[in-house]
Amino acid sequence: MEKLRVGIIGAGRISDLHALEYLANPRAEIVAVADMVAENAQTRGRAWGVPAHAIFTNYHDLLALPEVDLVEILLPHHLHYQAVLDAAQAGKHVSVQKPMALSVEQADAMIAATQRAGVMFKVFENFIFYPPVQRAKALVDAGEIGEPLSIRIKSNAATSPNAWQVPLAAQIWRFDPAQNGGGPLVFDDGHHKFALAWHFMGQAEAVHAWIGATEVFPGAILDSPSIISWKFANGGVGALEVVYSPELVLDTQHYAQDDRIEITGAKGVIWVTRGHGKMLDAPPVVLYRDRQTRTFSDMPVGWEHSFINSTRHMIDAYFAGAAPSLTGEQGREVLRFALAAQESARLGQAVTLAKG
């Protein structure tokens, strides 16, 4: 059986979730890993069954391996641009963690490089593959709530005794706008939320953002509390509220955070009641229309399933010769959305997203 042979560049905490489907899918295998921290590369490499000769601290060595078909780039955001260019030049198919870049200009260059090389280019966005979100989208597409008129997203960072233990060194760069592109919640995690808004209702036409600041430890500023609102070209509206509640304890096996989504249509409303974790003791998807409430619980709800589904979709696309999701162009649209929020907060006024 032909297999998609994958090299993983960046073996930090999140790589555990990216690896799941590659390890389980009979049509894929992890054949190489690179991380500048030798311990990370060795630990993950051994766990994934990577031979010792294909474990590196320099990703250029990984790119030189002829047996690597595709690279999964899981580096800090400011390193995405060069890594994608290098991978494309090496003739490798590319999946890069969101956000794809720090600017639209970088995104354009990355898209152009992968097109010239004739390789697949995926911007890895997992939230649109989260099973409750997939069910909500199917309900919307089936006309259950009529034309969508608005989307509201609530993102609540908190604390949990079961949360992932992420080394401090792996957190620090997220608080540096030069490396992250913005803040940890509105720009980094916010990409998921802007992608959700785009997924359900299309690209925003105008964005207004107020981005707050909370010092969580000396020198580390969290971009919370914040609120971002936007208008769609069809007249619909949306909003994202981001809050850090330091004394709020929730259940999670991953980041100490949870999310809720509300989509209002012309004749009904859909709620997705969870995301990273579990805060509400409620079905994951709720639909109201025609004076009746229906609930949907027949789906996996662990956050890891969003990674599994996103990776599986890409493996299927690779073998079918189809486009992945997100494509580079779609990732660029979500990036424009996220950057508009940053610009609006800096200017203190709404920002219009020009077409293209």
Coordinates of C-alpha atoms in Angstrom, one line a residue:
M1 CA 0.0 0.0 0.0
E2 CA 1.3 3.4 -0.9
K3 CA 1.8 5.6 2.1
L4 CA 2.1 9.4 2.7
R5 CA 5.5 9.7 4.4
V6 CA 5.6 12.6 6.9
G7 CA 8.4 14.6 8.5
I8 CA 7.4 16.6 11.5
I9 CA 9.3 19.9 12.0
G10 CA 8.8 21.1 15.6
A11 CA 8.2 18.4 18.3
G12 CA 6.7 20.6 21.0
R13 CA 3.5 19.8 23.0
I14 CA 1.0 20.3 20.2
S15 CA 2.8 17.8 18.0
D16 CA 1.3 15.0 20.1
L17 CA -2.1 15.9 18.7
H18 CA -0.8 16.3 15.1
A19 CA 0.8 12.9 15.2
L20 CA -2.4 10.9 16.2
E21 CA -3.9 10.3 12.8
Y22 CA -0.5 9.8 11.1
L23 CA 0.1 7.0 13.6
A24 CA -3.3 5.4 13.3
N25 CA -3.9 5.8 9.5
P26 CA -2.7 2.8 7.5
R27 CA -2.0 5.2 4.5
A28 CA 0.5 7.4 6.4
E29 CA 3.6 7.1 8.6
I30 CA 5.9 9.5 10.4
V31 CA 9.4 8.9 8.9
A32 CA 11.4 11.8 10.3
V33 CA 11.3 14.5 13.0
A34 CA 13.3 17.7 13.7
D35 CA 13.4 20.0 16.7
M36 CA 16.1 22.4 17.7
V37 CA 15.7 20.9 21.3
A38 CA 17.4 17.6 20.9
E39 CA 15.4 16.1 23.9
N40 CA 12.1 16.9 22.2
A41 CA 13.2 15.4 18.9
Q42 CA 14.5 12.2 20.5
T43 CA 11.5 11.7 22.8
R44 CA 8.9 12.2 20.1
G45 CA 10.9 10.4 17.5
R46 CA 11.2 7.3 19.7
A47 CA 7.5 7.4 20.6
W48 CA 6.5 7.6 17.0
G49 CA 8.8 4.9 15.8
V50 CA 11.1 7.1 13.8
P51 CA 14.6 5.5 13.1
A52 CA 17.5 7.2 14.9
H53 CA 19.1 8.3 11.7
A54 CA 16.0 10.4 10.8
I55 CA 15.9 12.4 14.1
F56 CA 17.4 15.9 13.7
T57 CA 17.9 19.2 15.4
N58 CA 18.1 21.0 12.1
Y59 CA 15.1 20.8 9.8
H60 CA 17.2 21.3 6.7
D61 CA 18.6 17.8 7.3
L62 CA 15.0 16.5 7.4
L63 CA 14.2 18.3 4.1
A64 CA 17.1 16.6 2.5
L65 CA 15.6 13.1 3.0
P66 CA 14.2 11.8 -0.2
E67 CA 11.7 9.5 1.7
V68 CA 9.8 12.5 3.1
D69 CA 6.8 13.4 1.0
L70 CA 5.1 16.0 3.3
V71 CA 6.3 18.1 6.2
E72 CA 4.1 19.2 9.1
I73 CA 5.5 22.5 10.3
L74 CA 4.8 23.2 14.0
L75 CA 7.1 26.1 14.7
P76 CA 6.6 29.4 16.4
H77 CA 4.7 31.7 14.0
H78 CA 7.6 33.9 13.0
L79 CA 9.4 30.8 11.6
H80 CA 6.6 29.6 9.4
Y81 CA 7.5 31.8 6.5
Q82 CA 11.0 30.6 5.9
A83 CA 10.3 27.0 6.7
V84 CA 7.5 26.9 4.1
L85 CA 9.7 28.4 1.5
D86 CA 12.5 26.0 2.3
A87 CA 10.1 23.0 2.2
A88 CA 8.6 24.1 -1.1
Q89 CA 12.1 24.5 -2.6
A90 CA 12.9 21.0 -1.4
G91 CA 9.8 19.7 -3.3
K92 CA 7.9 18.7 -0.1
H93 CA 4.2 19.0 0.3
V94 CA 3.4 21.3 3.2
S95 CA 1.1 21.5 6.2
V96 CA 1.8 24.5 8.4
Q97 CA 0.2 25.3 11.7
K98 CA -2.1 28.3 11.9
P99 CA -1.7 31.3 11.6
M100 CA 0.3 30.7 8.4
A101 CA 2.3 33.9 8.7
L102 CA 2.7 37.3 10.3
S103 CA 1.6 39.3 7.3
V104 CA -0.4 39.1 4.1
E105 CA 2.8 39.7 2.1
Q106 CA 4.4 36.6 3.7
A107 CA 1.3 34.6 3.0
D108 CA 1.4 35.6 -0.6
A109 CA 5.0 34.6 -1.0
M110 CA 4.3 31.2 0.7
I111 CA 1.4 30.5 -1.7
A112 CA 3.4 31.5 -4.7
A113 CA 6.4 29.3 -3.6
T114 CA 4.2 26.2 -3.2
Q115 CA 2.5 26.8 -6.5
R116 CA 5.8 27.1 -8.3
A117 CA 7.0 23.9 -6.7
G118 CA 3.7 22.1 -7.6
V119 CA 3.2 20.9 -4.0
M120 CA 0.1 20.7 -1.8
F121 CA -0.1 23.5 0.8
K122 CA -2.4 23.2 3.8
V123 CA -2.9 25.7 6.6
F124 CA -3.7 23.5 9.5
E125 CA -6.9 24.7 11.2
N126 CA -8.5 22.1 13.4
F127 CA -11.6 23.9 14.9
I128 CA -13.6 23.6 11.7
F129 CA -13.1 19.8 12.0
Y130 CA -14.3 19.6 15.6
P131 CA -17.2 17.1 15.5
P132 CA -19.7 19.4 17.2
V133 CA -18.8 22.2 14.8
Q134 CA -19.1 19.7 11.9
R135 CA -22.6 18.8 13.1
A136 CA -23.6 22.5 13.5
K137 CA -22.3 23.2 10.0
A138 CA -24.3 20.3 8.6
L139 CA -27.5 21.6 10.3
V140 CA -26.9 25.1 8.9
D141 CA -26.2 23.7 5.4
A142 CA -29.5 21.7 5.7
G143 CA -31.4 24.9 6.3
E144 CA -32.4 24.1 9.8
I145 CA -32.1 27.7 11.0
G146 CA -32.6 29.4 7.7
E147 CA -30.2 32.1 6.5
P148 CA -27.5 32.7 9.1
L149 CA -27.7 36.2 10.4
S150 CA -25.2 36.3 13.2
I151 CA -22.5 34.3 15.0
R152 CA -21.3 34.9 18.6
I153 CA -18.2 33.2 19.9
K154 CA -17.1 33.1 23.6
S155 CA -13.6 32.1 24.5
N156 CA -12.8 31.6 28.2
A157 CA -9.3 30.9 29.4
A158 CA -9.2 29.6 33.0
T159 CA -7.4 27.1 35.1
S160 CA -7.6 23.3 35.5
P161 CA -5.8 20.7 37.6
N162 CA -5.8 18.4 34.5
A163 CA -4.5 20.9 31.9
W164 CA -1.5 20.3 29.8
Q165 CA 1.8 21.0 31.3
V166 CA 3.6 23.3 28.8
P167 CA 7.2 24.2 29.6
L168 CA 7.7 27.9 30.3
A169 CA 10.2 28.2 27.4
A170 CA 7.4 27.0 25.0
Q171 CA 5.1 29.7 26.3
I172 CA 7.3 32.8 26.4
W173 CA 7.4 33.3 22.6
R174 CA 3.6 33.5 22.5
F175 CA 3.7 36.7 24.6
D176 CA 6.2 38.4 22.2
P177 CA 4.2 40.1 19.3
A178 CA 7.4 40.0 17.1
Q179 CA 7.3 36.2 17.3
N180 CA 3.6 35.5 17.7
G181 CA 2.2 38.2 15.5
G182 CA -0.2 39.5 18.2
G183 CA -1.4 38.1 21.5
P184 CA -1.9 34.5 22.7
L185 CA -5.7 34.7 22.8
V186 CA -6.9 37.1 20.1
F187 CA -4.3 36.5 17.4
D188 CA -3.0 33.0 18.1
D189 CA -6.1 31.2 19.5
G190 CA -8.2 33.8 17.8
H191 CA -7.3 32.3 14.4
H192 CA -9.6 29.4 15.4
K193 CA -12.5 31.7 16.1
F194 CA -12.0 33.9 13.0
A195 CA -11.9 30.6 11.0
L196 CA -15.2 29.5 12.5
A197 CA -16.8 32.8 11.6
W198 CA -15.5 32.5 8.0
H199 CA -16.5 28.8 7.9
F200 CA -20.1 29.5 8.8
M201 CA -20.7 32.9 7.2
G202 CA -17.9 33.9 4.9
Q203 CA -15.3 36.6 5.0
A204 CA -15.9 39.7 7.2
E205 CA -16.3 43.1 5.4
A206 CA -15.4 45.3 8.4
V207 CA -13.9 44.6 11.8
H208 CA -13.8 46.5 15.1
A209 CA -11.7 45.4 18.0
W210 CA -11.0 46.4 21.6
I211 CA -8.1 44.3 22.9
G212 CA -7.3 44.5 26.6
A213 CA -4.2 43.6 28.6
T214 CA -3.7 41.5 31.7
E215 CA -0.3 40.7 33.2
V216 CA -0.3 37.0 34.1
F217 CA 3.3 36.8 35.2
P218 CA 6.1 39.4 35.1
G219 CA 6.5 40.7 31.5
A220 CA 3.8 38.4 30.1
I221 CA 0.8 40.3 28.9
L222 CA -2.4 38.3 28.0
D223 CA -4.6 40.1 25.5
S224 CA -7.7 39.9 27.7
P225 CA -10.4 41.0 28.2
S226 CA -11.2 41.7 24.6
I227 CA -14.1 42.0 22.3
I228 CA -14.0 41.9 18.5
S229 CA -17.1 42.6 16.3
W230 CA -17.5 42.4 12.6
K231 CA -19.9 42.8 9.7
F232 CA -20.3 40.4 6.8
A233 CA -20.9 41.5 3.2
N234 CA -24.5 40.1 3.3
G235 CA -25.4 42.3 6.3
G236 CA -24.8 39.6 8.9
V237 CA -22.8 40.3 12.0
G238 CA -20.5 38.5 14.4
A239 CA -18.6 38.9 17.7
L240 CA -15.8 37.3 19.6
E241 CA -15.5 37.8 23.4
V242 CA -12.2 36.7 25.0
V243 CA -11.9 36.5 28.8
Y244 CA -9.3 35.2 31.2
S245 CA -10.8 34.0 34.5
P246 CA -7.9 33.1 36.7
E247 CA -10.1 31.6 39.5
L248 CA -12.4 29.6 37.2
V249 CA -11.7 25.9 37.3
L250 CA -12.9 23.7 34.4
D251 CA -12.5 20.2 33.0
T252 CA -10.0 19.7 30.2
Q253 CA -7.3 17.3 29.1
H254 CA -5.6 20.0 27.0
Y255 CA -5.4 23.8 27.4
A256 CA -7.3 25.3 30.3
Q257 CA -9.9 27.0 28.1
D258 CA -13.4 26.5 26.8
D259 CA -15.4 27.9 24.0
R260 CA -19.1 28.4 23.1
I261 CA -20.7 29.3 19.7
E262 CA -24.1 30.7 19.0
I263 CA -25.4 30.9 15.4
T264 CA -28.7 32.7 14.8
G265 CA -30.6 32.3 11.6
A266 CA -33.8 33.6 10.2
K267 CA -35.8 30.8 11.7
G268 CA -33.7 29.1 14.4
V269 CA -30.6 29.1 16.6
I270 CA -27.7 26.6 17.0
W271 CA -25.4 26.4 20.0
V272 CA -22.1 24.6 20.3
T273 CA -21.5 24.3 24.0
R274 CA -17.9 23.3 24.3
G275 CA -14.5 23.3 22.6
H276 CA -11.1 22.9 24.3
G277 CA -12.7 21.6 27.5
K278 CA -16.0 21.1 29.2
M279 CA -17.6 23.8 31.2
L280 CA -21.3 23.2 30.7
D281 CA -23.1 20.0 31.6
A282 CA -25.1 20.1 28.4
P283 CA -25.3 18.3 25.0
P284 CA -22.5 19.5 22.7
V285 CA -24.9 20.8 20.0
V286 CA -28.4 22.3 20.7
L287 CA -30.9 23.5 18.0
Y288 CA -33.9 25.6 18.6
R289 CA -36.6 26.2 15.9
D290 CA -40.4 26.1 15.6
R291 CA -40.9 26.3 19.4
Q292 CA -38.9 23.0 19.8
T293 CA -35.4 22.3 21.2
R294 CA -33.4 19.4 19.8
T295 CA -30.1 18.2 21.2
F296 CA -27.3 16.2 19.6
S297 CA -24.8 14.1 21.6
D298 CA -24.0 11.3 19.1
M299 CA -20.4 12.4 18.4
P300 CA -17.0 12.4 20.0
V301 CA -16.3 15.7 21.8
G302 CA -12.6 15.4 22.8
W303 CA -10.6 18.3 21.3
E304 CA -8.1 15.8 19.9
H305 CA -10.8 14.7 17.4
S306 CA -10.5 18.0 15.6
F307 CA -6.8 17.3 14.9
I308 CA -7.6 13.7 13.9
N309 CA -10.3 14.8 11.4
S310 CA -8.2 17.6 10.0
T311 CA -5.3 15.3 9.4
R312 CA -7.5 12.6 7.9
H313 CA -9.0 15.1 5.5
M314 CA -5.6 16.0 4.3
I315 CA -4.5 12.4 3.8
D316 CA -7.6 11.8 1.8
A317 CA -7.0 14.9 -0.2
Y318 CA -3.4 13.9 -0.9
F319 CA -4.4 10.6 -2.4
A320 CA -7.4 12.0 -4.2
G321 CA -5.4 14.8 -5.7
A322 CA -7.9 17.3 -4.2
A323 CA -7.4 20.5 -2.3
P324 CA -6.8 20.4 1.5
S325 CA -8.7 22.5 4.0
L326 CA -7.6 25.2 4.7
T327 CA -5.9 25.9 1.4
G328 CA -3.2 28.5 1.4
E329 CA -5.6 31.0 -0.1
Q330 CA -8.2 30.2 2.5
G331 CA -5.6 30.5 5.3
R332 CA -4.7 33.9 3.8
E333 CA -8.3 35.1 4.2
V334 CA -8.5 34.0 7.8
L335 CA -5.1 35.7 8.4
R336 CA -6.5 39.0 6.9
F337 CA -9.4 38.7 9.3
A338 CA -7.1 38.3 12.3
L339 CA -4.8 41.1 11.2
A340 CA -7.7 43.4 10.8
A341 CA -8.6 42.9 14.4
Q342 CA -5.1 43.8 15.5
E343 CA -5.1 46.9 13.3
S344 CA -8.5 48.0 14.5
A345 CA -7.3 47.8 18.1
R346 CA -4.2 49.9 17.3
L347 CA -6.2 52.5 15.4
G348 CA -9.1 52.6 17.8
Q349 CA -11.6 52.4 14.9
A350 CA -13.2 49.9 12.5
V351 CA -11.1 48.5 9.7
T352 CA -12.5 47.6 6.3
L353 CA -11.1 44.5 4.6
A354 CA -10.5 45.3 1.0
K355 CA -11.3 42.5 -1.4
G356 CA -8.3 40.4 -2.2

